[in-house]
Amino acid sequence: MNAPLETIEINPPEKADAVVIWLHGLGADGHDFEAIVPELALPQSARIRFVFPHAPLRPITINGGYVMRGWYDIAQADLGAQQDAEGIRVSQRQLEALIEAEIAAGIPAHRIILAGFSQGGVTILHTGLRYPVRLGGLMVLSAYVPLAETLQTERHAANQETPVFMAHGRNDDIIPFALAEQSREQLIKLGYQVEWHGYTMPHGVLPEEIEDIASWLRKVLKLD
């Protein structure tokens, strides 16, 4: 049994009625996206708890075995080859435990948004499409569909209609733009509702994207 993930939480003044669980990228930690919360400028009446987990520390093969926070190992620059299926599935179970803790605390599953950047986006996409209860939405930033060949058989009908927000930089030199486009097309062919945004940026997040994220959150959580 893996240890529960440590998290950073930003709570609303009143009791939360929705939760965004937001996973960071390789080598970062749960603090990475904290500062974006006020930049979203969501309505003051929004009662959203933001949960930022810390990924476990692990050696990363492509970085010479250097130990850093990561949701799974990466063996080589070709992200579609030698994928760490075991590591991805361990992180899936850890994320599912966070979801289940929020449900146990009284947050309906359809008011839970999974968000993630890079490795975090990969992890939430893998997990959300397989989760057996309808979630509120999946926010996939600079990421792609992992273990793509298993999605057809492993996906769960409960999240077939769940909104998916995908955003990617055209100049991304870490996760190729073409790989994200390929993932988008796979999801569309499988009938998922994908809102796609491409930006002129490298592997990161820019203000225009934050505005689009805020607009999407207002829409899927019915904040307006």
Coordinates of C-alpha atoms in Angstrom, one line a residue:
M1 CA 0.0 0.0 0.0
N2 CA 1.5 3.4 -1.0
A3 CA 1.5 6.2 1.5
P4 CA -1.1 8.9 1.1
L5 CA 0.0 11.9 -0.8
E6 CA 0.9 15.0 1.1
T7 CA -1.1 18.0 -0.1
I8 CA -1.3 21.8 0.1
E9 CA -4.9 23.1 0.3
I10 CA -6.4 26.5 -0.4
N11 CA -9.9 26.6 1.2
P12 CA -12.7 29.1 0.5
P13 CA -14.1 31.3 3.4
E14 CA -17.2 29.1 3.6
K15 CA -17.5 25.3 3.4
A16 CA -16.4 24.1 0.0
D17 CA -19.0 22.7 -2.5
A18 CA -16.4 21.9 -5.2
V19 CA -12.8 20.8 -5.4
V20 CA -10.0 21.1 -7.9
I21 CA -7.3 18.6 -7.4
W22 CA -4.3 20.0 -9.4
L23 CA -1.1 17.9 -10.1
H24 CA 2.2 19.5 -10.8
G25 CA 4.8 18.5 -13.4
L26 CA 8.1 16.6 -13.1
G27 CA 10.6 18.0 -10.6
A28 CA 8.1 20.6 -9.2
D29 CA 5.9 20.2 -6.1
G30 CA 2.5 21.1 -4.8
H31 CA 3.4 24.8 -4.5
D32 CA 3.9 25.1 -8.2
F33 CA 0.4 26.3 -9.1
E34 CA -0.6 27.9 -5.9
A35 CA -0.1 31.4 -7.2
I36 CA -2.4 30.8 -10.1
V37 CA -5.5 30.5 -7.9
P38 CA -6.0 34.3 -7.3
E39 CA -5.1 34.9 -11.0
L40 CA -8.1 32.9 -12.0
A41 CA -10.3 35.7 -10.6
L42 CA -13.2 33.4 -10.0
P43 CA -16.4 34.8 -8.5
Q44 CA -16.1 35.7 -4.8
S45 CA -19.1 33.5 -4.2
A46 CA -17.3 30.4 -5.5
R47 CA -16.8 27.8 -2.8
I48 CA -13.9 25.9 -4.3
R49 CA -11.2 24.1 -2.4
F50 CA -7.9 23.7 -4.4
V51 CA -5.8 20.7 -3.5
F52 CA -2.2 20.5 -4.7
P53 CA -0.6 17.2 -4.0
H54 CA 3.2 16.6 -3.8
A55 CA 4.3 13.7 -6.1
P56 CA 6.5 11.1 -4.5
L57 CA 10.2 11.4 -4.7
R58 CA 11.6 8.9 -7.2
P59 CA 14.7 8.4 -9.4
I60 CA 14.1 9.5 -13.0
T61 CA 15.9 7.5 -15.6
I62 CA 16.1 10.1 -18.3
N63 CA 17.7 12.5 -15.8
G64 CA 20.5 10.0 -14.9
G65 CA 18.5 8.5 -12.0
Y66 CA 18.4 11.8 -10.1
V67 CA 15.8 11.7 -7.4
M68 CA 13.0 14.2 -7.8
R69 CA 9.2 14.5 -7.4
G70 CA 7.5 12.7 -10.3
W71 CA 4.3 10.9 -10.9
Y72 CA 6.1 8.1 -12.8
D73 CA 9.5 7.4 -14.4
I74 CA 10.6 8.5 -17.9
A75 CA 13.1 6.3 -19.7
Q76 CA 13.7 8.3 -22.8
A77 CA 12.8 11.4 -24.8
D78 CA 10.4 9.4 -27.0
L79 CA 7.5 9.6 -24.5
G80 CA 5.5 6.9 -26.3
A81 CA 8.2 4.3 -25.8
Q82 CA 9.0 2.3 -22.7
Q83 CA 6.2 4.0 -20.7
D84 CA 6.2 3.4 -17.0
A85 CA 2.9 1.7 -16.8
E86 CA 3.4 0.5 -13.2
G87 CA 4.3 4.0 -12.0
I88 CA 1.3 5.6 -13.9
R89 CA -1.0 3.1 -12.3
V90 CA 0.4 3.6 -8.8
S91 CA -0.2 7.4 -9.2
Q92 CA -3.7 6.6 -10.5
R93 CA -4.5 4.8 -7.2
Q94 CA -3.1 7.6 -5.2
L95 CA -5.1 10.2 -7.0
E96 CA -8.2 8.0 -6.7
A97 CA -7.6 8.0 -2.9
L98 CA -7.7 11.8 -2.9
I99 CA -10.9 11.8 -4.9
E100 CA -12.5 9.3 -2.6
A101 CA -11.4 11.4 0.5
E102 CA -13.2 14.4 -1.0
I103 CA -16.3 12.4 -1.7
A104 CA -16.2 11.1 1.9
A105 CA -16.0 14.7 3.1
G106 CA -19.2 15.5 1.3
I107 CA -18.1 16.8 -2.1
P108 CA -20.1 15.1 -4.9
A109 CA -17.9 13.5 -7.5
H110 CA -19.5 15.7 -10.3
R111 CA -18.1 18.7 -8.4
I112 CA -14.6 17.4 -8.4
I113 CA -12.2 18.7 -11.2
L114 CA -9.0 16.9 -11.9
A115 CA -6.3 19.3 -13.3
G116 CA -2.7 18.7 -14.1
F117 CA 0.4 20.1 -15.9
S118 CA 2.8 17.9 -17.9
Q119 CA 3.2 14.6 -16.0
G120 CA 0.4 15.8 -13.7
G121 CA -1.8 16.2 -16.8
V122 CA -0.9 12.8 -18.1
T123 CA -1.8 11.3 -14.7
I124 CA -5.2 13.0 -14.3
L125 CA -6.2 12.1 -17.9
H126 CA -5.3 8.5 -17.4
T127 CA -7.1 8.4 -14.1
G128 CA -10.2 10.4 -14.9
L129 CA -11.1 8.5 -18.0
R130 CA -11.0 5.2 -16.0
Y131 CA -12.7 6.5 -12.9
P132 CA -16.0 4.7 -12.2
V133 CA -18.0 7.7 -11.0
R134 CA -18.8 10.8 -13.0
L135 CA -16.3 13.7 -12.4
G136 CA -16.8 17.4 -13.0
G137 CA -14.1 17.8 -15.6
L138 CA -10.5 17.1 -16.6
M139 CA -8.1 20.0 -17.2
V140 CA -5.1 18.7 -19.2
L141 CA -2.2 21.2 -19.5
S142 CA 0.7 20.5 -21.8
A143 CA 0.2 16.7 -21.6
Y144 CA -1.0 13.7 -23.6
V145 CA -2.8 10.4 -23.4
P146 CA -0.5 7.8 -21.8
L147 CA -0.8 4.0 -22.4
A148 CA -3.0 5.0 -25.4
E149 CA -3.4 1.4 -26.5
T150 CA -5.2 0.5 -23.3
L151 CA -7.7 3.4 -23.2
Q152 CA -10.3 1.8 -25.5
T153 CA -10.7 -1.2 -23.2
E154 CA -10.0 0.4 -19.8
R155 CA -12.1 3.6 -20.0
H156 CA -15.2 3.8 -17.9
A157 CA -18.6 4.9 -19.3
A158 CA -19.2 7.0 -16.2
N159 CA -16.9 9.7 -17.6
Q160 CA -17.8 9.5 -21.3
E161 CA -19.5 12.8 -21.1
T162 CA -17.1 14.6 -18.8
P163 CA -15.7 17.8 -20.2
V164 CA -12.0 17.8 -21.1
F165 CA -10.0 20.9 -21.4
M166 CA -6.7 20.5 -23.3
A167 CA -4.1 23.2 -23.7
H168 CA -0.6 23.0 -25.3
G169 CA 2.2 25.2 -26.5
R170 CA 3.1 25.1 -30.2
N171 CA 6.8 25.5 -29.2
D172 CA 6.8 22.9 -26.5
D173 CA 10.2 21.1 -26.6
I174 CA 9.4 18.7 -23.8
I175 CA 6.1 17.2 -24.9
P176 CA 5.7 17.7 -28.6
F177 CA 2.6 19.7 -29.8
A178 CA 2.0 16.9 -32.4
L179 CA 1.7 14.3 -29.6
A180 CA -0.9 16.5 -27.8
E181 CA -2.8 16.8 -31.1
Q182 CA -2.7 13.1 -31.6
S183 CA -4.1 12.6 -28.1
R184 CA -6.9 15.1 -28.8
E185 CA -7.8 13.2 -32.0
Q186 CA -7.9 9.9 -30.1
L187 CA -10.2 11.4 -27.5
I188 CA -12.5 12.9 -30.1
K189 CA -12.7 9.6 -32.0
L190 CA -13.8 7.9 -28.7
G191 CA -16.6 10.5 -28.3
Y192 CA -15.1 12.7 -25.6
Q193 CA -16.0 16.4 -25.3
V194 CA -12.7 18.2 -25.8
E195 CA -12.2 21.9 -25.6
W196 CA -8.8 22.5 -27.3
H197 CA -6.5 25.5 -27.0
G198 CA -3.1 25.9 -28.7
Y199 CA -0.8 28.7 -27.7
T200 CA 2.4 30.2 -29.0
M201 CA 4.5 29.3 -26.0
P202 CA 7.1 26.6 -24.8
H203 CA 6.4 24.1 -22.1
G204 CA 4.6 26.3 -19.6
V205 CA 1.6 28.4 -18.8
L206 CA 0.8 31.9 -20.0
P207 CA -1.8 34.6 -19.0
E208 CA -4.1 33.9 -22.0
E209 CA -4.2 30.3 -20.9
I210 CA -5.1 31.2 -17.3
E211 CA -8.0 33.3 -18.6
D212 CA -9.2 30.3 -20.7
I213 CA -8.9 28.0 -17.7
A214 CA -10.9 30.4 -15.6
S215 CA -13.6 30.6 -18.2
W216 CA -13.8 26.8 -18.5
L217 CA -14.0 26.4 -14.7
R218 CA -16.8 28.9 -14.5
K219 CA -18.6 27.0 -17.2
V220 CA -18.2 23.4 -15.9
L221 CA -18.8 24.4 -12.2
K222 CA -21.7 26.7 -13.2
L223 CA -20.2 29.7 -11.3
D224 CA -21.7 32.5 -13.4

